[in-house]
Coordinates of C-alpha atoms and ligand atoms in Angstrom, one line a residue:
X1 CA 2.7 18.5 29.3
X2 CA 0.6 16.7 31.9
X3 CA 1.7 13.2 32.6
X4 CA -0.2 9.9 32.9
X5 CA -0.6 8.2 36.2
X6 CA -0.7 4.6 36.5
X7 CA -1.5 2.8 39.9
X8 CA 0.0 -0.6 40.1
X9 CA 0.3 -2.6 43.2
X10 CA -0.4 0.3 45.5
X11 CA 2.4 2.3 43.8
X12 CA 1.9 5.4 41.7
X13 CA 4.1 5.3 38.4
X14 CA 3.9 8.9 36.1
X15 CA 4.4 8.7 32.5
X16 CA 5.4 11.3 30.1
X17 CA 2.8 12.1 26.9
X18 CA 3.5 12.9 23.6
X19 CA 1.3 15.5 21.2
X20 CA 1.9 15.5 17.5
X21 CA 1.6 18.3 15.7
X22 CA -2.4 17.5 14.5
X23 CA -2.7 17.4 18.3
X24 CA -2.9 13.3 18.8
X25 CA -1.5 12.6 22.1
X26 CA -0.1 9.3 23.2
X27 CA 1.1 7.7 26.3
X28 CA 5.4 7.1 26.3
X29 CA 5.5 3.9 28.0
X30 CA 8.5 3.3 26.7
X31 CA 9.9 3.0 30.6
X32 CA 7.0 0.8 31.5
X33 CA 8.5 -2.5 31.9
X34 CA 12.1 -1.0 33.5
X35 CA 9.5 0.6 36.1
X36 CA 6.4 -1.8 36.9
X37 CA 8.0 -5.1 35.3
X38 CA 4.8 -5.0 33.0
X39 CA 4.2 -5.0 29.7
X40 CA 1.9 -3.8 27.0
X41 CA -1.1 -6.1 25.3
X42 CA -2.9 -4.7 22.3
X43 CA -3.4 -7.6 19.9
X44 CA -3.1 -5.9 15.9
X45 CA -1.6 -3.0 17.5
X46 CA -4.9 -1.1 17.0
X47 CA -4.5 1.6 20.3
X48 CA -0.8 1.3 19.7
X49 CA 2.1 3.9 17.8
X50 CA 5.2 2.7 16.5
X51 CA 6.5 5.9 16.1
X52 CA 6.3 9.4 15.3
X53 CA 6.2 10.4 11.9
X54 CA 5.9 13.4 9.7
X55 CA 5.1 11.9 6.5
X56 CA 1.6 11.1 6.7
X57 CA -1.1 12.9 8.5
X58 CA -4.6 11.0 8.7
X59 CA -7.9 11.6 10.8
X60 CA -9.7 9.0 10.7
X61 CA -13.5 10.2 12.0
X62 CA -13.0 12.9 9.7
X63 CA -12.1 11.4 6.7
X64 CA -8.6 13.2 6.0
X65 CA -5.5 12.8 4.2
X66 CA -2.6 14.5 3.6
X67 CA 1.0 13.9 2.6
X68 CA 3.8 16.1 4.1
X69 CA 0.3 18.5 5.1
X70 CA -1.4 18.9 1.5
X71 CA -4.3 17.4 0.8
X72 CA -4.7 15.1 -1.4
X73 CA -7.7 16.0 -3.1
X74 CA -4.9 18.9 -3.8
X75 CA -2.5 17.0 -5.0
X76 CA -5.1 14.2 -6.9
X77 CA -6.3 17.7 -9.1
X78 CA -2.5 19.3 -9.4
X79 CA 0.4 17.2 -8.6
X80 CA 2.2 14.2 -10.8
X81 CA 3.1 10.9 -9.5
X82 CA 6.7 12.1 -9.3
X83 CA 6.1 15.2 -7.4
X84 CA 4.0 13.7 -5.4
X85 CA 6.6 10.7 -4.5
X86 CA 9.3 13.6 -4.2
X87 CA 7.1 15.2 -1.5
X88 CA 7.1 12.2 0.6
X89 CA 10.5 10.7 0.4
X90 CA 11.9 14.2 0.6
X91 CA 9.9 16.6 2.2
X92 CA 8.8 19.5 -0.2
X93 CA 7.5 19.7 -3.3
X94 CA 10.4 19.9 -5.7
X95 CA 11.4 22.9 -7.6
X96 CA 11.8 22.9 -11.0
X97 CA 15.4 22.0 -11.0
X98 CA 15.1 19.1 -8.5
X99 CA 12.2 17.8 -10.5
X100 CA 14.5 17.6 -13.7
X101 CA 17.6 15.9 -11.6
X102 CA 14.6 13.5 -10.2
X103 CA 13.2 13.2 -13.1
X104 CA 16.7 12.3 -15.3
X105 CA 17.6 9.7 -12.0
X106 CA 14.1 7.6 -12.8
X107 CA 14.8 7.5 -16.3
X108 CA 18.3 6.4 -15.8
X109 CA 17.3 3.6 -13.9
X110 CA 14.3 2.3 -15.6
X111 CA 16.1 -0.3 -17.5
X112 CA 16.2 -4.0 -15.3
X113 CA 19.4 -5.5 -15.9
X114 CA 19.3 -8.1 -19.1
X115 CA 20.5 -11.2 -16.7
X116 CA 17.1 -10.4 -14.6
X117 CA 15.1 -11.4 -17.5
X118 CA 16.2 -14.9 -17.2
X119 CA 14.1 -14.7 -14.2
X120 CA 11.0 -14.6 -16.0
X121 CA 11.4 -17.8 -18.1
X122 CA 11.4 -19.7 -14.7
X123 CA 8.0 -18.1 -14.2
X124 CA 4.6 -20.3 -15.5
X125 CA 2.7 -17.6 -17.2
X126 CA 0.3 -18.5 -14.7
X127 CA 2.4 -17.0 -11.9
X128 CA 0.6 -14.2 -9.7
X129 CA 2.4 -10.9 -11.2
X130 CA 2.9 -9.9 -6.9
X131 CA 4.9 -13.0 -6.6
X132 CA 7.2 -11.9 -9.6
X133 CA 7.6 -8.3 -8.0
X134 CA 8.5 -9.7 -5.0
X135 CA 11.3 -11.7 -6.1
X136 CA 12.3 -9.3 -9.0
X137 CA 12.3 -6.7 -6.4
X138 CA 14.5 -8.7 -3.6
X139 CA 17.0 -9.7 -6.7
X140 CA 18.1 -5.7 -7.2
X141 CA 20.2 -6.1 -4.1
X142 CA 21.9 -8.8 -6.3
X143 CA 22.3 -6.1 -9.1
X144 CA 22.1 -3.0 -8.5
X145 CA 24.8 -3.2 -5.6
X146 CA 24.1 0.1 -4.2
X147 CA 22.7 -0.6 -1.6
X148 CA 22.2 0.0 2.2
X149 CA 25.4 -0.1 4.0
X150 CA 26.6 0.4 8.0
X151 CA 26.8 3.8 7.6
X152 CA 23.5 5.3 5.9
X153 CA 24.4 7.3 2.8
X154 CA 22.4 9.9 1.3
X155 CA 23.7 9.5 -2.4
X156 CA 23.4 6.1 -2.5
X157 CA 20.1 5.8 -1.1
X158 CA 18.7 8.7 -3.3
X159 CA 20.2 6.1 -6.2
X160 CA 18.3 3.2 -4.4
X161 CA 15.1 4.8 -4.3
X162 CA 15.1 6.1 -8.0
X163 CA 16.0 2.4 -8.9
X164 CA 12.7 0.8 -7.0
X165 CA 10.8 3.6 -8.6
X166 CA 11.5 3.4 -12.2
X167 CA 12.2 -0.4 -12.1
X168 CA 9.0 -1.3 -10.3
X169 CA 7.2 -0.1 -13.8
X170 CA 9.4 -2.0 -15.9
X171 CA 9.3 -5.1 -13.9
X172 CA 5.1 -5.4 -13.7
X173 CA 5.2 -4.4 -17.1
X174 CA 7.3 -7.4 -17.7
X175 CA 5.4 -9.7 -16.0
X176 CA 2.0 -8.9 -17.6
X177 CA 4.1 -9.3 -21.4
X178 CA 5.6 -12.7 -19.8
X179 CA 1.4 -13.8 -18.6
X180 CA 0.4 -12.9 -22.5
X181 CA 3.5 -14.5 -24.2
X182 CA 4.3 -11.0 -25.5
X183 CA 7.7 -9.9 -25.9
X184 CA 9.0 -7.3 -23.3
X185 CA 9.0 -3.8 -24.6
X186 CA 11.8 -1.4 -23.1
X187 CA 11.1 1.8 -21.6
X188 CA 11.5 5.0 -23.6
X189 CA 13.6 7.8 -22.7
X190 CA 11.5 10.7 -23.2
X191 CA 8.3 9.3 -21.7
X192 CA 6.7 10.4 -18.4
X193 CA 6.4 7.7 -15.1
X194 CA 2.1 6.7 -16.3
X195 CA 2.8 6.8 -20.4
X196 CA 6.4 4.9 -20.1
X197 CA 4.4 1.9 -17.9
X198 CA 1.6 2.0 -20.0
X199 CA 3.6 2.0 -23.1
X200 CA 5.6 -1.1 -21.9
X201 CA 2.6 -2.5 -21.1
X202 CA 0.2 -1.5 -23.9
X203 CA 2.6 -1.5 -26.8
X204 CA 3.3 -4.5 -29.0
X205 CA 5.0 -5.1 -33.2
X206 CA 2.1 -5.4 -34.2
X207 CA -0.5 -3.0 -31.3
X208 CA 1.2 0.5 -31.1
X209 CA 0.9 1.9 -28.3
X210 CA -2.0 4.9 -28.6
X211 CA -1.8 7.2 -25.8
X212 CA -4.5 8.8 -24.1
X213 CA -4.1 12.0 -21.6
X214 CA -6.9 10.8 -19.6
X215 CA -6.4 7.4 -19.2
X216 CA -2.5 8.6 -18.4
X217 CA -4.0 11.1 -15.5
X218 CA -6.4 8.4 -14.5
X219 CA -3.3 6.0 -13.8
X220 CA -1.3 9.2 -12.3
X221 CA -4.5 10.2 -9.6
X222 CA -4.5 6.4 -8.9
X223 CA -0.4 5.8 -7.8
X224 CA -1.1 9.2 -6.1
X225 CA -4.0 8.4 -3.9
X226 CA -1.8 5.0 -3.3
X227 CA 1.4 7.0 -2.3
X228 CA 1.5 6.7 1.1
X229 CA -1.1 5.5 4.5
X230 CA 1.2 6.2 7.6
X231 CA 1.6 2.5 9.4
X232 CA -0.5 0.0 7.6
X233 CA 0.3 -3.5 7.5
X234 CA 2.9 -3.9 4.9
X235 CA 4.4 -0.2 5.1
X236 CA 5.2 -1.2 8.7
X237 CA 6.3 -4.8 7.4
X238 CA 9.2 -2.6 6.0
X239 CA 9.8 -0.4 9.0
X240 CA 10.2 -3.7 11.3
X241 CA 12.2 -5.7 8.3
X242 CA 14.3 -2.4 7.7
X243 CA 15.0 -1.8 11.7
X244 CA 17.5 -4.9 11.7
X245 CA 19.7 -2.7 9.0
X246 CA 18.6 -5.0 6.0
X247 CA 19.0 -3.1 2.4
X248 CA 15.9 -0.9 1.4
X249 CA 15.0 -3.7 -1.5
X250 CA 15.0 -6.5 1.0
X251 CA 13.0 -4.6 3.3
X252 CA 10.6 -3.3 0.5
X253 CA 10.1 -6.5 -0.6
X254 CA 9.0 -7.8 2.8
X255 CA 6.0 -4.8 2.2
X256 CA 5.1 -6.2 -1.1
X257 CA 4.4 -9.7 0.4
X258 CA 2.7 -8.1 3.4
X259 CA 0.8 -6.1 0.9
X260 CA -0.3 -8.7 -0.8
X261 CA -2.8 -9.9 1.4
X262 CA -6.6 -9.7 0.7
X263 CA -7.8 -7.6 4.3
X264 CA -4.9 -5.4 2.9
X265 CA -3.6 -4.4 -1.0
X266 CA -4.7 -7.7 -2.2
X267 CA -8.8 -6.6 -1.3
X268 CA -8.6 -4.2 -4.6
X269 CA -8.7 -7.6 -6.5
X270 CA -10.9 -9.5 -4.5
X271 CA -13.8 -6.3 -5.3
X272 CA -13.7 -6.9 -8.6
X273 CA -14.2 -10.9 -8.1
X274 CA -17.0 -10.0 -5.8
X275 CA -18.6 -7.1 -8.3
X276 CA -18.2 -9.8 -10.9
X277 CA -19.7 -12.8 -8.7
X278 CA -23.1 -10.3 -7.9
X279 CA -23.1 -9.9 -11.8
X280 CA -22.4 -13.6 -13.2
X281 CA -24.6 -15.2 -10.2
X282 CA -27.3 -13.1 -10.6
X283 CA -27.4 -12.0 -6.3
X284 CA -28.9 -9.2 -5.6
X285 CA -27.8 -6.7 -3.1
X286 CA -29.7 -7.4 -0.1
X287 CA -28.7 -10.8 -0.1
X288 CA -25.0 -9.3 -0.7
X289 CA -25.7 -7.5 2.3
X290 CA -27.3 -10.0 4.5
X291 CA -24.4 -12.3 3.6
X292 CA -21.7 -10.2 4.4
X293 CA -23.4 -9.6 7.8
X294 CA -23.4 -13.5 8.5
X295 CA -20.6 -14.3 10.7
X296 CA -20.8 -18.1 8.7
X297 CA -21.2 -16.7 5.6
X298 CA -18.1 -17.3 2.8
X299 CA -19.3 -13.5 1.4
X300 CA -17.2 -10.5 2.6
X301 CA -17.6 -7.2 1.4
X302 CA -14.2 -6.4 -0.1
X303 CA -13.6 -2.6 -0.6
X304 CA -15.7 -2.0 2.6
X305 CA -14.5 -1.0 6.3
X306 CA -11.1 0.0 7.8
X307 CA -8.6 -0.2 11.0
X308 CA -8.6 3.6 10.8
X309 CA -11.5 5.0 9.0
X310 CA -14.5 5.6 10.3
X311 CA -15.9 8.1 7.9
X312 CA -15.9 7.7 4.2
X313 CA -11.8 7.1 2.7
X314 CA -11.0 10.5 1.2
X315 CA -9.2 8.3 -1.2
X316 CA -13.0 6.5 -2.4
X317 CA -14.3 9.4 -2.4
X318 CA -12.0 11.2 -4.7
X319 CA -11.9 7.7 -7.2
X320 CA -15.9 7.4 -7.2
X321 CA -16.2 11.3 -8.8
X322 CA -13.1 10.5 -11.2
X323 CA -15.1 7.5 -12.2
X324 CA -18.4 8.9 -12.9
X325 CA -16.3 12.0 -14.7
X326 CA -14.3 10.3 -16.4
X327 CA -16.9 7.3 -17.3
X328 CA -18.9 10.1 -19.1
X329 CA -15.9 12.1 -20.8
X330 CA -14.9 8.7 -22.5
X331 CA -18.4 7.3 -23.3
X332 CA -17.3 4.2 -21.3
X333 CA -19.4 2.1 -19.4
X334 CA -18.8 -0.6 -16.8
X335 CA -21.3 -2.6 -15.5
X336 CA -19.9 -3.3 -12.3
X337 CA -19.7 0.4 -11.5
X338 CA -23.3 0.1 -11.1
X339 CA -23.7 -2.6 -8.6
X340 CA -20.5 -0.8 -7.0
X341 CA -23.1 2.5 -6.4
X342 CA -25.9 0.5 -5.5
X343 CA -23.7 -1.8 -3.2
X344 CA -22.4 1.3 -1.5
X345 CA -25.6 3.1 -1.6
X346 CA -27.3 0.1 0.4
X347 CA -24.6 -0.3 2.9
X348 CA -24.6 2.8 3.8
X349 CA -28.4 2.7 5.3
X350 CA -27.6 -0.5 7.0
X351 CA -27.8 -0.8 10.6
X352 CA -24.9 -2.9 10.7
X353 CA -22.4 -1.4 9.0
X354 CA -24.0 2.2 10.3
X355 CA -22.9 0.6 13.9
X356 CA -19.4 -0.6 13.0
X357 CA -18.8 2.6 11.2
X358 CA -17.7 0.8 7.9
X359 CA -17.4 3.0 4.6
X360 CA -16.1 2.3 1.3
X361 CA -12.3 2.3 1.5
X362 CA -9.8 3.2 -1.6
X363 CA -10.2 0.0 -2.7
X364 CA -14.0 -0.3 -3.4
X365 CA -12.9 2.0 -6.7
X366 CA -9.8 1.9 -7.4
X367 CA -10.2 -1.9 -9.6
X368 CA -13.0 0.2 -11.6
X369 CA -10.8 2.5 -13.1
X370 CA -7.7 -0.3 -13.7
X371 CA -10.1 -2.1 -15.4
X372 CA -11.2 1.1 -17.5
X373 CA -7.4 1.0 -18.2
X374 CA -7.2 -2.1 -19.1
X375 CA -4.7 -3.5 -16.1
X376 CA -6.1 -7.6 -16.2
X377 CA -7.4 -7.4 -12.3
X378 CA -4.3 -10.0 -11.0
X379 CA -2.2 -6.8 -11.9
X380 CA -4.4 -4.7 -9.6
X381 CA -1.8 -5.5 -6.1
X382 CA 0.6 -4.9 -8.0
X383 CA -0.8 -1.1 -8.9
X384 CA -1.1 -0.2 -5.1
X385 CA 2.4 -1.3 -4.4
X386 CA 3.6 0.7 -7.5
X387 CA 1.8 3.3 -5.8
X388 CA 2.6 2.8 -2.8
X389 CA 6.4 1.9 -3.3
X390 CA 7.6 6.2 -2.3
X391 CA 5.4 5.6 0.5
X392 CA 7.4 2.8 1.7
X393 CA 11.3 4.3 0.5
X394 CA 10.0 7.3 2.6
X395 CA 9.1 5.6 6.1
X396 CA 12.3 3.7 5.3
X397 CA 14.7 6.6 5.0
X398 CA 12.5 8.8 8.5
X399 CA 13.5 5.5 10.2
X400 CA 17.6 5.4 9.3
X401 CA 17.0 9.5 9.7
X402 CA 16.0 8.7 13.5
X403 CA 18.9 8.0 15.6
X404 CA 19.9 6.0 17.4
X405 CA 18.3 3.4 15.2
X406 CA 16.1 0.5 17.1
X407 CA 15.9 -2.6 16.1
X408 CA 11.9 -3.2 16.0
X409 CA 11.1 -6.5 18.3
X410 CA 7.7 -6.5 20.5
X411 CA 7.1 -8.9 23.6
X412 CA 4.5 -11.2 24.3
X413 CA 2.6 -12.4 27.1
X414 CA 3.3 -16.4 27.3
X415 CA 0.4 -18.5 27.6
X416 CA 2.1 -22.2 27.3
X417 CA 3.3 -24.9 29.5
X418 CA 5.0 -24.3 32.6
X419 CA 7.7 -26.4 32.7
X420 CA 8.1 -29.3 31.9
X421 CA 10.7 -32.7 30.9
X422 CA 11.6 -34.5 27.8
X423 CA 9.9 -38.0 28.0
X424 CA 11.5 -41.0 26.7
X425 CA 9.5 -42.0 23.6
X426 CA 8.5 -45.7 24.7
X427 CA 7.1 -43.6 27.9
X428 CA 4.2 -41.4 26.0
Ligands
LIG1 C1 -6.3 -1.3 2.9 O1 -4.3 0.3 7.1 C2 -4.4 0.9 6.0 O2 -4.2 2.1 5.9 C3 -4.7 0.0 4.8 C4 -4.9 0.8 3.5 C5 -3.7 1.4 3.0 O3 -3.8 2.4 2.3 O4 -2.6 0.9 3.3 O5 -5.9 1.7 3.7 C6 -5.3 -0.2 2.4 O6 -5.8 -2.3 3.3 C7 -7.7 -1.0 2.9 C8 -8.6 -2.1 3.5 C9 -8.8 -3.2 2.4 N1 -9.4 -4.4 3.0 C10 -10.7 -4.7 2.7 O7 -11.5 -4.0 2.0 C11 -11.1 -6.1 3.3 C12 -12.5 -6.0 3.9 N2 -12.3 -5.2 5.2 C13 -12.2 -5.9 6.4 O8 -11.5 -7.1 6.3 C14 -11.8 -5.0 7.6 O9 -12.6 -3.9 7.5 C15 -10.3 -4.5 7.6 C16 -9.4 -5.6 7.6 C17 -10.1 -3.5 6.6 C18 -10.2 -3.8 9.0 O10 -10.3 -4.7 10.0 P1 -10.4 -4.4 11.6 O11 -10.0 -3.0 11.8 O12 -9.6 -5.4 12.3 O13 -11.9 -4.5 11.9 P2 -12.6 -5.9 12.3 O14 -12.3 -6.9 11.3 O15 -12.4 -6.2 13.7 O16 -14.2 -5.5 12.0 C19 -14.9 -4.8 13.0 C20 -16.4 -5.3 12.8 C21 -16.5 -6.8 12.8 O17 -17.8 -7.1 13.2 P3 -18.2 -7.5 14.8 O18 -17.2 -8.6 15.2 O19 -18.0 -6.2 15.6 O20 -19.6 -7.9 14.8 O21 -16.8 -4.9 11.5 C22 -17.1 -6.1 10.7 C23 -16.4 -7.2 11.4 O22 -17.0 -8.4 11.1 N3 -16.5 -5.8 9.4 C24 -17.1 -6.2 8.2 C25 -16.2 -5.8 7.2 N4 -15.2 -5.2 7.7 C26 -15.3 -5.2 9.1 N5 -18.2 -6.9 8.0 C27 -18.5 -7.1 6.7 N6 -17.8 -6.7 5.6 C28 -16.6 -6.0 5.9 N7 -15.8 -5.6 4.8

């Protein structure tokens, strides 16, 4: 391959490029400073890789996703949750005999040990469900001891990652029972991943538990379309926190907090508070519009724009037809899917958000279809890192795959005081 050639003081320096396999091409500088003594700036990494990868595969100005090279509109229409978080952690789809093995590890593990739910009563019922997973989350490597060692082991990771799986269920379904002042319901045995959450969440002594095949495929399309996004925030939050050789829950428990945040996972909530504040305040959309254009204006537009993006999220796009099918298969109406469409529909003609290339991202419709489920929207983070957890435990496991393993630590460029002395106090 052709190299690049950068001209620094006078002096020509060559350096070697890098073409992935969707033909992205990158600069390798990572000889830069060892041969010009500079650095790097690129504040929120935006024109910057931290790797290469070949989990997640996304164009951005075209509007395409796919995990390990399918599709997923593909896998949205075909696959389960399980296949799908098979695919990314190991590869392939699985056949029908690693599916069962799979299968039999998740439901093995989706019991949290009885000392952890001692945890809960230190919990206010008031406590944000996110704040729960992360803690419940960090306390498996207090329990379930097999965890990351030295040396990385394949058996005990593939236990690891079957544990987060299956215990991430039981351990937001906990929390919602804990918010109600419900007793916690175990999971059962010969449930699948979407009807054994949604029974512990939904079923109580006195409310059965009535399940539904479309609102369980409606859950299943969601945790797929949430699987996995290459280097976002908080999947790369557990790439840098897993680089220094901490265990895959501490590491995947730094994500959950990074994911947390409302430009990031935490935005699926803050639509529905908007969509709800447009409703309950009577604004209409052009002064949603006008306001979210208004540098000095409290209003964002949650659900809207993206680092990557700059076409419509195949993920939106794939939630907004489930809605409106699925809306009209179950008679079920939603106000706020309304001024969603309208929202969207007026955006899109906008100048402004025509200029800055800013579409509705999986977020703008995903909270429509919890709420359709009946997840109370402070459980709504909590969905995209149940979906997104595989995503995570796969980025993990290419890093420790990847030797020799590097510790993850970027420089800066100092802008402080030269230096200076320590001054006596009676002297300042
Ligand atoms: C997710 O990275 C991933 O892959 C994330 C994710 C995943 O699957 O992991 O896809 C999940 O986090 C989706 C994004 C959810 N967040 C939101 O919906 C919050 C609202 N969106 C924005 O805050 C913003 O668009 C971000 C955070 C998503 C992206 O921010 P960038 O890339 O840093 O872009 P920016 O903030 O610099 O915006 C560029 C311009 C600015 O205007 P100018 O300064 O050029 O005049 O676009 C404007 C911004 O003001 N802009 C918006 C806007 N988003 C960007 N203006 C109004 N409303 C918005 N939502």
């Amino acid at each position: 391959m052709e190299k690049a050639t950068l001209i620094f003081n006078g002096k020509k320096h060559e350096m070697p490029m890098v073409k992935g396999t969707e033909n992205e091409t990158a600069i390798d500088i990572s000889q830069l400073r060892q041969e010009t003594g500079l650095i790097t700036l690129d504040v929120g990494y935006q024109n910057t890789g931290a790797c290469t990868s070949s989990i997640t595969f996304i164009d951005g100005d075209k509007g395409i996703l796919r995990y390990r090279g399918i599709p997923i509109e593909e896998l949205a229409e075909k696959a389960s949750f399980t296949e799908v978080a098979y695919l990314l952690i190991y590869g392939d789809l699985p056949n029908k005999e690693e599916q069962q093995i799979f299968s039999q590890r998740l439901t093995q593990n989706s019991m949290i040990h009885e000392e952890m739910l001692r945890f809960f009563d230190g919990f206010p019922p008031t406590a944000h469900p996110m704040a729960i997973l992360a803690t419940m989350v960090n306390s498996m490597s207090v329990y379930y001891t097999d965890y990351y060692t030295e040396d990385f082991q394949a058996e005990t990771f593939d236990l690891m990652a079957a544990s987060l799986i299956s215990r991430i269920r039981t351990i937001a379904a906990y929390s919602y029972k804990h918010s109600i002042g419900h007793p916690h319901v175990y999971p059962k045995r010969d449930l699948k991943y979407a009807s054994n959450f949604l029974y512990m969440m939904f079923d109580s002594p006195v409310n059965p538990y009535v399940p539904d095949p479309d609102i369980e495929r409606a859950l299943s399309i969601l945790l797929i379309l949430h699987a996995d996004h290459e280097q976002n925030c908080s999947t790369s939050t557990v790439r840098l926190v897993g680089s220094s050789m901490a265990n895959l829950y501490a590491s995947i428990c730094a994500g959950i907090c990074a994911l947390w945040g409302p430009l990031h996972g935490g935005a699926n909530q803050k639509v529905i508070e908007m969509l709800e504040q447009i409703k309950n305040d009577r604004l209409t959309i052009r002064q949603c519009i006008e306001s979210a254009k208004d540098k000095n204006s409290k209003f964002r537009l949650f659900g809207f724009g993206h680092r990557v993006y700059k076409n419509y999220d195949p993920r939106a796009k794939v939630l907004k037809e489930y809605c409106e099918k699925i809306f009209k298969k179950c008679n079920y109406q939603d106000q706020l899917i309304n001024i969603a469409m309208e929202l969207e529909d007026a955006t899109l003609k906008d100048p402004f958000f025509i200029e800055r290339k800013l579409y509705p991202n999986v977020d703008f419709y995903s909270g429509i279809l919890y709420r359709m489920i009946g997840i109370p929207t402070d459980m709504f983070t909590v969905m995209f890192a149940i979906g997104r957890l595989p995503g995570m435990i796969a980025q993990w496991k290419e890093m420790h795959d990847t030797v020799p393993l590097k510790i993850g630590r970027p420089r800066q460029i100092y802008t402080g005081n030269n230096l200076r002395h320590y001054v006596p106090m009676e002297e300042r």
